[in-house]
Coordinates of C-alpha atoms and ligand atoms in Angstrom, one line a residue:
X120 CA 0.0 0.0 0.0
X121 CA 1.4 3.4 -0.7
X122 CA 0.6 6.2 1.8
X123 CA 1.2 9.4 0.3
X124 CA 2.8 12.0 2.8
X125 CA 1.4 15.6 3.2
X126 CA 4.0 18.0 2.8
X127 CA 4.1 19.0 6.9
X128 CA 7.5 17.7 8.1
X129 CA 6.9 14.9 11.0
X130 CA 9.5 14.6 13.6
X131 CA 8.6 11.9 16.3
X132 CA 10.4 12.3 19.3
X133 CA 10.8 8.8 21.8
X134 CA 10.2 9.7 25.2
X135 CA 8.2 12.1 26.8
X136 CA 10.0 13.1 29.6
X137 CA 12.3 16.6 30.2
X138 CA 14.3 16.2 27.3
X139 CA 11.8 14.9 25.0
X140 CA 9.2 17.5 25.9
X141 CA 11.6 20.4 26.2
X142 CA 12.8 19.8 22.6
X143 CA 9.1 20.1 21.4
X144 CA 9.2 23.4 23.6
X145 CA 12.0 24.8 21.9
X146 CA 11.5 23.1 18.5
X147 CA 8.0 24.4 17.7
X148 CA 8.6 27.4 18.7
X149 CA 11.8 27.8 15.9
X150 CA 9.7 25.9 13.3
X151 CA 9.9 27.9 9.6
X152 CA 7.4 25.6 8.0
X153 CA 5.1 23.2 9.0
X154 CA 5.5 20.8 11.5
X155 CA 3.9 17.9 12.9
X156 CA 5.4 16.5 16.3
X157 CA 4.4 13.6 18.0
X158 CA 6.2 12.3 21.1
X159 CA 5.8 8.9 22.0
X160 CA 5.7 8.1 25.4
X161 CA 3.6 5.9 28.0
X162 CA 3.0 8.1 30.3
X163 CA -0.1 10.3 31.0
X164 CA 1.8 13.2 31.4
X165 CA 4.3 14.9 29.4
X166 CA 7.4 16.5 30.7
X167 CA 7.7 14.1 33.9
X168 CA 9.8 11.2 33.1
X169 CA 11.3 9.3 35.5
X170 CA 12.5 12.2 37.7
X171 CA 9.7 14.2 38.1
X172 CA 6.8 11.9 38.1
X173 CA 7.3 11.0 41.8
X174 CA 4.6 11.9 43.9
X175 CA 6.4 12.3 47.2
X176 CA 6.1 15.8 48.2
X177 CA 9.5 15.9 49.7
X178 CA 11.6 14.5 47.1
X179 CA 13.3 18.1 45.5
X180 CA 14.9 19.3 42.7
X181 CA 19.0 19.6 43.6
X182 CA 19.5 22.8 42.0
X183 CA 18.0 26.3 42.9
X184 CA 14.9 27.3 40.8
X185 CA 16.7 30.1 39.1
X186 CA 19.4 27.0 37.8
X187 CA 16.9 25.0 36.8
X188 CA 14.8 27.5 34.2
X189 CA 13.7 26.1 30.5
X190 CA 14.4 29.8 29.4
X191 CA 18.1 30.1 28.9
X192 CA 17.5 33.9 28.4
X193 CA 15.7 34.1 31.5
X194 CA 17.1 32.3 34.7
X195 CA 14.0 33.6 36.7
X196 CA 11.4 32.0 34.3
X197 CA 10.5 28.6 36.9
X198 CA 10.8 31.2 39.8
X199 CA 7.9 33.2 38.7
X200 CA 5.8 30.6 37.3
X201 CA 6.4 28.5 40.4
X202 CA 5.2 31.8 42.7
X203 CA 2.0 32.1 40.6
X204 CA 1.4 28.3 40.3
X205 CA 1.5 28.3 44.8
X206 CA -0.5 31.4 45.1
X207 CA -3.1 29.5 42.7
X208 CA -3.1 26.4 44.9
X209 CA -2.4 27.6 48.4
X210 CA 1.4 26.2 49.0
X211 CA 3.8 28.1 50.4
X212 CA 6.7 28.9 48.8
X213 CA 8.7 29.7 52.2
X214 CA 8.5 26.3 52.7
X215 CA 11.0 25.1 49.6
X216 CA 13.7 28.2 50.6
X217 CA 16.8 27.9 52.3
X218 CA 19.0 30.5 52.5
X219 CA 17.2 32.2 50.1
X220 CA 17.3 29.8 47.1
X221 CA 13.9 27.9 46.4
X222 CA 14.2 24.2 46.2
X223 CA 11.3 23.1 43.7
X224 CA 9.5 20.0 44.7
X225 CA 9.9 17.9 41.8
X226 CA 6.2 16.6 41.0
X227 CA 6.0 20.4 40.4
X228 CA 8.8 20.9 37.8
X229 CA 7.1 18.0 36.2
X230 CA 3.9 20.3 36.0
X231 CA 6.1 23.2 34.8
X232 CA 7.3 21.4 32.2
X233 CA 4.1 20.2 31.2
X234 CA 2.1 23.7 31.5
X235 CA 4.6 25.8 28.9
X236 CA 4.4 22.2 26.3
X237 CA 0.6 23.3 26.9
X238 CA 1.0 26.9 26.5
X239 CA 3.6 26.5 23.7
X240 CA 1.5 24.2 21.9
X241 CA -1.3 26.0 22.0
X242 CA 0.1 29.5 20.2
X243 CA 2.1 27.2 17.5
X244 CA -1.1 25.8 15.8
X245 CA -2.2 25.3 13.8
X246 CA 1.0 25.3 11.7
X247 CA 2.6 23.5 14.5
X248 CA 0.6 20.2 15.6
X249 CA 2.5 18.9 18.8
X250 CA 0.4 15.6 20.1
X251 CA 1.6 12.7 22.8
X252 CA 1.2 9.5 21.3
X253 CA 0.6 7.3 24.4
X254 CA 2.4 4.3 23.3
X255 CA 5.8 2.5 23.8
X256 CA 8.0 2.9 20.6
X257 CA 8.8 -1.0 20.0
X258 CA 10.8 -1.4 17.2
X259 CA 11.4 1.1 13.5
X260 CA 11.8 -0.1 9.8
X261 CA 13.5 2.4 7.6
X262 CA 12.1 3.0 4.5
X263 CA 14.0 5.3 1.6
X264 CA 11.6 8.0 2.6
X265 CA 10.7 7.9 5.7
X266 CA 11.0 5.8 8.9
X267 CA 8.0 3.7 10.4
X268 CA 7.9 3.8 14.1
X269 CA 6.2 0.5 15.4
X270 CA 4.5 0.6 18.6
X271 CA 3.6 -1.3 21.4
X272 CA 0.2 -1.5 20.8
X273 CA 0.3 -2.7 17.3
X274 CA 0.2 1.1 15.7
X275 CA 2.9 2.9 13.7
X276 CA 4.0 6.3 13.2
X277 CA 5.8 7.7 9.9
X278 CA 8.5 9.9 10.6
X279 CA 11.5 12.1 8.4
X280 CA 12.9 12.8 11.8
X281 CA 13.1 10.1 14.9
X282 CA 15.1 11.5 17.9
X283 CA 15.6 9.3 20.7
X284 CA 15.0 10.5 24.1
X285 CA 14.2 7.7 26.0
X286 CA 16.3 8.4 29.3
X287 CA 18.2 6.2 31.6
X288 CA 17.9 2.5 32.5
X289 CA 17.9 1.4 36.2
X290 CA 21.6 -0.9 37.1
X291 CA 20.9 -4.5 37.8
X292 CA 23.8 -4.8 40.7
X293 CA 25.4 -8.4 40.4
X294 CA 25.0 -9.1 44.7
X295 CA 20.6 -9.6 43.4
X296 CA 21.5 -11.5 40.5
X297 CA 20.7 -15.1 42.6
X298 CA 17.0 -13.3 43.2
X299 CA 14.2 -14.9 41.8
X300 CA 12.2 -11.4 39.3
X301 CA 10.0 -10.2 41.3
X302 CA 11.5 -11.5 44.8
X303 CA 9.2 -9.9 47.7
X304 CA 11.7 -7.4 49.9
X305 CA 14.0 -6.5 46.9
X306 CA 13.1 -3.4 44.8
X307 CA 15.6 -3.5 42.3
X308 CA 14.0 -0.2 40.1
X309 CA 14.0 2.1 43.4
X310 CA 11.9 4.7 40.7
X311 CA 8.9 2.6 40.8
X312 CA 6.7 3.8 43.7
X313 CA 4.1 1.4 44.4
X314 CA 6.6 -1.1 45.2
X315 CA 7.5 0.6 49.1
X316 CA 4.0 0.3 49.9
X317 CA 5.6 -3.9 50.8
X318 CA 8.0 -2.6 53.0
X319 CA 6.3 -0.2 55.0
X320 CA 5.6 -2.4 58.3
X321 CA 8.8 -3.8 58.5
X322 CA 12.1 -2.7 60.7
X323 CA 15.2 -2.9 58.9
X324 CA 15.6 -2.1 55.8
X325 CA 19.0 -2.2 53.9
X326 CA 19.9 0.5 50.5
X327 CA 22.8 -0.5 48.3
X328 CA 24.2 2.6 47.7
X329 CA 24.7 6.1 49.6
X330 CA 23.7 8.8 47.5
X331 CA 20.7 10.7 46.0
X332 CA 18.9 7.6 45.1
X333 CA 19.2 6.4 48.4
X334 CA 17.8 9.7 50.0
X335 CA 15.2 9.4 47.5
X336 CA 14.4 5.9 48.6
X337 CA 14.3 6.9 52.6
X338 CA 11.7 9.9 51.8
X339 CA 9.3 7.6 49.5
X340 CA 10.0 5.0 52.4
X341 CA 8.9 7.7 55.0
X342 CA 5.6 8.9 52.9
X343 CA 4.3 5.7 53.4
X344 CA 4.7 5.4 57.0
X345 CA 7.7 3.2 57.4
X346 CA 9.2 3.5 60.8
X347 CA 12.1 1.2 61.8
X348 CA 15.8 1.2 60.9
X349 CA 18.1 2.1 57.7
X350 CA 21.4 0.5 56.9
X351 CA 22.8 2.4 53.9
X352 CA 26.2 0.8 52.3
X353 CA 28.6 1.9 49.5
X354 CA 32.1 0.9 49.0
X355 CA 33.5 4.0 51.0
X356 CA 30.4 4.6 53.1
X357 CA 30.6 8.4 52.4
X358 CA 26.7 10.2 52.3
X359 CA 26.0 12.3 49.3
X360 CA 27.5 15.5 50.1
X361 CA 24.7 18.6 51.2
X362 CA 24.2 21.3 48.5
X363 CA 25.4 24.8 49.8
X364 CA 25.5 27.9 47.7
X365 CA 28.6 29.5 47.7
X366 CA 29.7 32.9 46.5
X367 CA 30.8 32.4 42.7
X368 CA 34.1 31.8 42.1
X369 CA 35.3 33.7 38.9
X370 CA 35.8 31.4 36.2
X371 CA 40.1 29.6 36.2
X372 CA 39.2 28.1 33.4
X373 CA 39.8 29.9 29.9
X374 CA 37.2 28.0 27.3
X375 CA 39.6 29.8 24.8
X376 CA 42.8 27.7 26.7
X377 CA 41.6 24.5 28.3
X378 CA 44.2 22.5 30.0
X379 CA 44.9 20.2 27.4
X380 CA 45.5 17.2 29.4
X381 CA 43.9 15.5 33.1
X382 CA 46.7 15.9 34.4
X383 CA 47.6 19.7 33.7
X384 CA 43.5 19.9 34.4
X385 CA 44.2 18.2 38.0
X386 CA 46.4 20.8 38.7
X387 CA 44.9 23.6 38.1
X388 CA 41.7 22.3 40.2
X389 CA 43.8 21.3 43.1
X390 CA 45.5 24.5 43.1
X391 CA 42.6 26.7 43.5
X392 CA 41.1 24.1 46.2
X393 CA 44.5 24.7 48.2
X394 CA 43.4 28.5 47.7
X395 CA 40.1 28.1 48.8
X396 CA 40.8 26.5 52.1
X397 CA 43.4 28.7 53.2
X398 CA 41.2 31.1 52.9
X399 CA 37.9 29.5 54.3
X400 CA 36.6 29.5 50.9
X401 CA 34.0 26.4 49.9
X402 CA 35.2 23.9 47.6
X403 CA 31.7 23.5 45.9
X404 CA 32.2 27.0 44.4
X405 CA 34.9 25.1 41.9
X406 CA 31.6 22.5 40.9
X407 CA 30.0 25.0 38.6
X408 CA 33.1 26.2 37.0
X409 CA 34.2 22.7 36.1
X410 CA 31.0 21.7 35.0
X411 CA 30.2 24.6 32.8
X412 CA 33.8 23.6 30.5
X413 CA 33.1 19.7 30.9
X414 CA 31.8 18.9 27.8
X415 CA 34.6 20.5 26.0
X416 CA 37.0 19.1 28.2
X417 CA 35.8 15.6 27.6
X418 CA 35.3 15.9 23.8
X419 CA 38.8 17.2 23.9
X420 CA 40.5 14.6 25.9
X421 CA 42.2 11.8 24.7
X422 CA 40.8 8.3 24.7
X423 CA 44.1 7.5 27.6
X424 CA 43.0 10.8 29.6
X425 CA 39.4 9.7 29.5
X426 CA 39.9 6.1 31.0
X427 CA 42.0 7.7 33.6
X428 CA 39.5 10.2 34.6
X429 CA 36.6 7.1 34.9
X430 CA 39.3 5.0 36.6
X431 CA 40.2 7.7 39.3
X432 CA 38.1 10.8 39.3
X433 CA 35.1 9.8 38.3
X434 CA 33.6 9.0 41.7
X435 CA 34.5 12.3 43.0
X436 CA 33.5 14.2 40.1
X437 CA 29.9 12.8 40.9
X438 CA 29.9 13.2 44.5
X439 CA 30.9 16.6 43.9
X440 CA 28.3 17.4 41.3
X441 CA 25.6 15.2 42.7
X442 CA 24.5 17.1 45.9
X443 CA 21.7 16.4 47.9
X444 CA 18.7 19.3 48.3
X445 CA 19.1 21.1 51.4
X446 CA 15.7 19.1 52.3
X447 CA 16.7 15.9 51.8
X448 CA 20.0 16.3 53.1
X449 CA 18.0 17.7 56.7
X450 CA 16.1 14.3 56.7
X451 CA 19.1 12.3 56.8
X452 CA 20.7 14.1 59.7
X453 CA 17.1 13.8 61.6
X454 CA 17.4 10.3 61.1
X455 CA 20.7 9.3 61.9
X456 CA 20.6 11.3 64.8
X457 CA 17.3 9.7 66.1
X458 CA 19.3 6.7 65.2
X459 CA 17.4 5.4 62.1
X460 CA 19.9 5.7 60.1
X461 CA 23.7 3.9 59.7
X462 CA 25.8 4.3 56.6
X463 CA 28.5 1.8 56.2
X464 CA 31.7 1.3 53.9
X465 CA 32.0 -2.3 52.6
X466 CA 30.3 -5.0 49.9
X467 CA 27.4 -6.9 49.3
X468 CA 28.1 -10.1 48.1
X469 CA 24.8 -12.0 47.7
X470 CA 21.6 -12.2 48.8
X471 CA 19.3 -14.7 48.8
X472 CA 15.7 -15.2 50.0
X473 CA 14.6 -16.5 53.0
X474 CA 12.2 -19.2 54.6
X475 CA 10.5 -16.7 56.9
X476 CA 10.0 -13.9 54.1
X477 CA 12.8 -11.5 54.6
X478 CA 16.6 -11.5 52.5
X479 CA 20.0 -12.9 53.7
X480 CA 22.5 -10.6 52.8
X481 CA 26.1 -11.4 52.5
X482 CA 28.4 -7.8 53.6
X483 CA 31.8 -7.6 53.9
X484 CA 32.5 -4.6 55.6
X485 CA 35.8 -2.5 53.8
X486 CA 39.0 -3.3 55.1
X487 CA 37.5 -6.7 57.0
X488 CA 38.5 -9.8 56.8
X489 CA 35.0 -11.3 57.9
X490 CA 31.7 -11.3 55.8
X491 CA 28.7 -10.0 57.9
X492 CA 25.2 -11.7 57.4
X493 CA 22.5 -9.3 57.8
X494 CA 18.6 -10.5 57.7
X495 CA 16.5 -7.6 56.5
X496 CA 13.3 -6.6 55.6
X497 CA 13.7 -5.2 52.4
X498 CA 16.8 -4.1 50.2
X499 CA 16.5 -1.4 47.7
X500 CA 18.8 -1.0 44.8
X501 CA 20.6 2.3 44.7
X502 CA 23.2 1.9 43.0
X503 CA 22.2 4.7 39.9
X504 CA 21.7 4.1 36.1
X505 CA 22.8 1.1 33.6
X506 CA 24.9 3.1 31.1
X507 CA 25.9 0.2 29.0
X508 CA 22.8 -0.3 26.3
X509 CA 24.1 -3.8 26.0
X510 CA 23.2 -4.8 29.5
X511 CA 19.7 -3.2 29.4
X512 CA 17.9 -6.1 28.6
X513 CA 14.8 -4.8 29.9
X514 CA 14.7 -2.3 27.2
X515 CA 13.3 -4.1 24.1
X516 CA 12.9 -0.9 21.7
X517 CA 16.8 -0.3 22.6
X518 CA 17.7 -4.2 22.1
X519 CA 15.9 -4.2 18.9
X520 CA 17.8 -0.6 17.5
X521 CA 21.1 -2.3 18.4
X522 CA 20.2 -5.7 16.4
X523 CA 18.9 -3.6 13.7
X524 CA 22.1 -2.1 13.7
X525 CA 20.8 1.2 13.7
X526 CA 22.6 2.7 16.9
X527 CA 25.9 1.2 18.2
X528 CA 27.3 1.3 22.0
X529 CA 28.5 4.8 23.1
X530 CA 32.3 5.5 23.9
X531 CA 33.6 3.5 26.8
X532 CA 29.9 1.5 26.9
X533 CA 28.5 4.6 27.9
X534 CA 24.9 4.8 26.4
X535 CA 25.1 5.2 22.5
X536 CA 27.3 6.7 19.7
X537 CA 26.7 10.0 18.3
X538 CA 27.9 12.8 16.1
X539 CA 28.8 16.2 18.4
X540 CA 25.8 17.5 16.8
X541 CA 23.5 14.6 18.1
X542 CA 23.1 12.4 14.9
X543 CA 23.2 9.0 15.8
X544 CA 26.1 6.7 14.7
X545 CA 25.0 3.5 12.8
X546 CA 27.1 0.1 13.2
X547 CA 29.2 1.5 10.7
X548 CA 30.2 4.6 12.1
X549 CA 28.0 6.8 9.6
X550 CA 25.7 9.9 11.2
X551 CA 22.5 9.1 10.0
X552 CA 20.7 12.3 9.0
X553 CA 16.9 11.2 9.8
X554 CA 18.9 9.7 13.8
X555 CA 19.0 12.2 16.6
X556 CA 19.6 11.2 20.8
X557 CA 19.4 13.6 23.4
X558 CA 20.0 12.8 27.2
X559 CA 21.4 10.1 28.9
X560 CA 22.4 8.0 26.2
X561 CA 24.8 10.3 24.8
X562 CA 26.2 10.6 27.7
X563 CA 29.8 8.9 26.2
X564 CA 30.0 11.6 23.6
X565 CA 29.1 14.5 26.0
X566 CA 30.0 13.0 29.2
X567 CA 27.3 15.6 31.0
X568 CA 24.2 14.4 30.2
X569 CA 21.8 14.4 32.9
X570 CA 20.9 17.7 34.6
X571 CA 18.7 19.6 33.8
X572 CA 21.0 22.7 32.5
X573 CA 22.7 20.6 30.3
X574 CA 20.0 19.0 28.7
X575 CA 18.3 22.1 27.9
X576 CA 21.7 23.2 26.3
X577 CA 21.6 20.0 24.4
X578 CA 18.0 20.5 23.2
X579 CA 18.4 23.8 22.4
X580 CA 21.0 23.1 19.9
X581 CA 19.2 20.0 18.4
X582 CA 16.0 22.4 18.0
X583 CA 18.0 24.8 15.9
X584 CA 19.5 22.5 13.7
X585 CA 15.9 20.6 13.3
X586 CA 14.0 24.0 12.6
X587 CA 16.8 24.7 10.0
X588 CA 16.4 21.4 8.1
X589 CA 13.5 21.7 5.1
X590 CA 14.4 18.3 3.6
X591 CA 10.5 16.9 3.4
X592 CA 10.0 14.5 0.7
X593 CA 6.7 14.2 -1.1
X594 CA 7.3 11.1 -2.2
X595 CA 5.3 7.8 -0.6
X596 CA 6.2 5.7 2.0
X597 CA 6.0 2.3 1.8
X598 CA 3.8 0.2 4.4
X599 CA 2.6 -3.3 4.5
X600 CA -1.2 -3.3 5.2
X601 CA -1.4 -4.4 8.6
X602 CA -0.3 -1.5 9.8
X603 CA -2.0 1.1 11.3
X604 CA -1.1 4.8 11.3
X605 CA -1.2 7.1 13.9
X606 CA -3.0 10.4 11.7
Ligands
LIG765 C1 15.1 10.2 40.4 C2 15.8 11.3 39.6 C3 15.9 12.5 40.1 C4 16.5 13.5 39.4 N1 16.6 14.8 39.9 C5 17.2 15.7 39.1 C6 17.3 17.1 39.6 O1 16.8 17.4 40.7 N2 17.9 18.0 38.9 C7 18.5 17.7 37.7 O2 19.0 18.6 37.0 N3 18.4 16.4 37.2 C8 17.8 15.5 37.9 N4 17.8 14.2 37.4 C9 18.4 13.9 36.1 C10 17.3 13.7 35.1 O3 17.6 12.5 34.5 C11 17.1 14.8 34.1 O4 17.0 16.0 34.8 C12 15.9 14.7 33.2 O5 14.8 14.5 33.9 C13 16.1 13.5 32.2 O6 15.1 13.6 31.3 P1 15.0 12.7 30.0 O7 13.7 13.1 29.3 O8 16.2 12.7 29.3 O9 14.8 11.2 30.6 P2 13.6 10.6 31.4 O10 13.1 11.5 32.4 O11 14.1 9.2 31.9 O12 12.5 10.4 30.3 C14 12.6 9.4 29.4 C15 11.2 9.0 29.0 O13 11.2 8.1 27.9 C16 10.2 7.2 28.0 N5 10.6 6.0 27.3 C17 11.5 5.1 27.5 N6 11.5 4.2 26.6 C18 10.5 4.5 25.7 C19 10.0 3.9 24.5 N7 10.5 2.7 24.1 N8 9.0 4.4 23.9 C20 8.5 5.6 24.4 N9 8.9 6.2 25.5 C21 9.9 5.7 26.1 C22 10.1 7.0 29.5 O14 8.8 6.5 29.9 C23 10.4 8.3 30.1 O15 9.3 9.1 30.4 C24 17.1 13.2 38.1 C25 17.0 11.9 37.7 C26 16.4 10.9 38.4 C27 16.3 9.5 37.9

């Protein structure tokens, strides 16, 4: 059957959540001709995504409002919106500020998002149609004019553009590998909320892992009324450090002369560190400065500087740039001074289930000889993202991209390959032109990939360079007849 295409350029974008929905934002609102965007994504909402579809009230965003802003012109753009959305609704601002910077709950930046998609999608018809497709892209088939999207639910979707947004996978740590799927006690996706409702009565429950997916665990824990102990363990037992705010330091960093190697980099940083505590300055006022050069540094670096950096900097890069809310960072101090909460340094081995309902957990606590067998109530997996597509098993439209040879793992296993300018790399190395990613799977490419200021750089750019293109065919696409098109 030939389906003949309407001259209105289609761009599907895969994935719904902040990137996804930010790059419709953005991308509409550039378009010079006529544009038809669909996003596919399961969720009701668009804009949420995993971060921000929580519904715990005290689960915050880790940056300041004015840092987290989908305006880049206008840092104060969330900060207003946010005051008018509370004075609609009765919540109190005052109540997400410390020392003067507002912490925005983050079901609420989910609603932010949502509202200017609304709003923007709204004063771009009709010339720009931006609908959510509520479906789970399953597999595509690339045709010589055009790419068919297949869903989950049997439907399809013709695109000229596809760009992947489809986030980051949860880790499956090797000590739960001898659990049977769906083992009571164990909640190996610690994003998926229903599942702490199971734990609530119990009295000890054990998080593998120490940082900001473990403080998010203990707050959903909390909402639903759990009240007994937490044992929290990483490898060096060290808490996710508390967000301050600093004075800002002027930039050391010259983007017109970057150090040209980590060791020369090293330096520099160490230096000004030295500086800074000689002269009660705050080391987290070197984060932003860092982080605002770090995707040119890492596009820069060479493939022996890279593997350095992951082998030996890389944990305190993310410790460093990874800071708990002010918030969440409280409600960990509450607790372990009420003595509910005990962080400890070592390994988990195994685990396995046991006769009266709760896990056996092997621990070998760091620098001991002896391994530790705990019995707990529940264990919740921490331990952050799966960055290698390979070992996301779990992800079949990802699975099926790879065997169709249409992406290829990232740099260093790190999510998947792409141009500088976002194209996706086939198995062969070639930028496909119709191919974009944005988020966490370019993460080996662009190294930051994940907050929210550099995503909306990222989109940014990728809206440009779509609103530029005007490369619609009128030609016909070819589909077999079984297939059903989403209009
Ligand atoms: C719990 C958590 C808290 C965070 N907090 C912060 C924060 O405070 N500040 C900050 O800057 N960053 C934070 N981040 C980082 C966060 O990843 C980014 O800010 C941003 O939300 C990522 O958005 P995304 O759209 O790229 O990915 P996601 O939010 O993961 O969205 C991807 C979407 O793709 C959809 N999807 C996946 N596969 C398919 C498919 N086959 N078909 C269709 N749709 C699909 C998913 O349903 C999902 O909605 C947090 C991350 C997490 C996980």
């Amino acid at each position: 059957m030939q389906q003949q295409l309407r001259r209105r350029r289609r761009i599907v974008i895969v994935g719904g959540g902040f990137s996804g929905a930010v790059l419709a934002i953005h991308l509409a609102r550039r378009a010079k001709e006529s544009l038809d965007i669909k996003i596919v994504e399961p969720r009701a909402r668009l804009g949420s995504g995993l971060a921000y579809s929580t519904t715990v009230p005290d689960h915050f965003m880790n940056a300041p409002s004015t840092l987290s802003s989908i305006e880049p012109e206008d840092p104060h753009h969330l900060s207003r919106w946010l005051e008018a959305y509370a004075s609609e609704r009765g919540l109190d601002v005052d109540a997400w500020r410390h020392e003067g910077q507002v912490f925005t709950p983050r079901w609420i930046f989910g609603r932010y998002i949502e509202a200017q998609l609304n709003v923007v999608a709204e004063q771009c018809a009709p010339a720009v149609l931006v609908r959510h497709v509520r479906a789970a892209a399953a597999h595509i088939t690339r045709r010589a004019n055009g790419t068919i999207v297949h869903l989950s639910d049997g439907r399809a979707i013709v695109a000229d553009q596809l760009v992947l947004a489809f986030g980051a996978t949860p880790g499956r740590p090797d000590f739960a590998k001898d659990l049977p799927h769906g083992q009571p006690g164990y909640l190996g996706d610690p994003w998926r909320e229903d599942d702490y409702s199971t734990l609530a009565g119990g009295s000890l429950v054990l998080l593998a892992g120490t940082g900001l997916t473990m403080a998010d665990a203990i707050a959903t824990l909390e909402a639903k009324g759990y009240r007994g102990r937490y044992l929290a363990i990483s490898r060096r037992g060290i808490r996710a450090f508390e967000r301050r705010s600093p004075a800002v330091l002027p930039s050391f960093l010259d983007p017109a002369d970057l150090p040209t190697s980590l060791t020369k980099l090293w330096r520099q940083v160490r230096a000004v560190l030295r500086d800074l505590k000689c002269n009660g300055g705050d080391w987290q006022s070197v984060v932003p400065v860092i982080r605002a050069q770090l995707p040119d540094l890492w596009r820069s670096a060479t493939a022996k500087d890279k593997q350095q950096f992951l082998r030996h900097l890389r944990r305190i890069w993310e410790m460093s740039q990874h800071r708990l809310p002010p918030p969440a960072s409280r409600l960990l101090d509450a607790l372990a001074a009420q003595g509910r909460l005990e962080i400890k340094a070592g390994r988990i081995q195994r685990t396995a289930a046991r006769k009266d309902g709760r896990l056996g957990v092997a621990f070998k606590p760091r620098g001991g000889d002896h391994v530790q067998i705990l019995t707990v109530d529940g264990l919740i997996n921490c331990t952050g993202a799966q960055h290698d597509l390979l070992r996301a098993t779990n992800r079949p439209f990802v699975q099926n991209l790879l065997a169709s040879g249409h992406i290829r793992p990232g740099p260093f296993s790190f999510g998947l390959d792409v141009h500088p300018d976002l194209r996706v790399l086939d198995a062969k190395a070639r930028p496909q032109s119709w191919l974009f990613a944005v988020g966490a799977p370019v993460r080996g490419v662009h190294w930051e990939s994940n907050g929210v200021s550099e995503l909306l750089s990222q989109v940014v750019g990728l809206a440009d360079r779509l609103a530029a293109r005007a490369d619609t065919k009128e030609d016909g696409v070819e589909l077999a007849d079984n297939v059903i098109v989403v209009a």
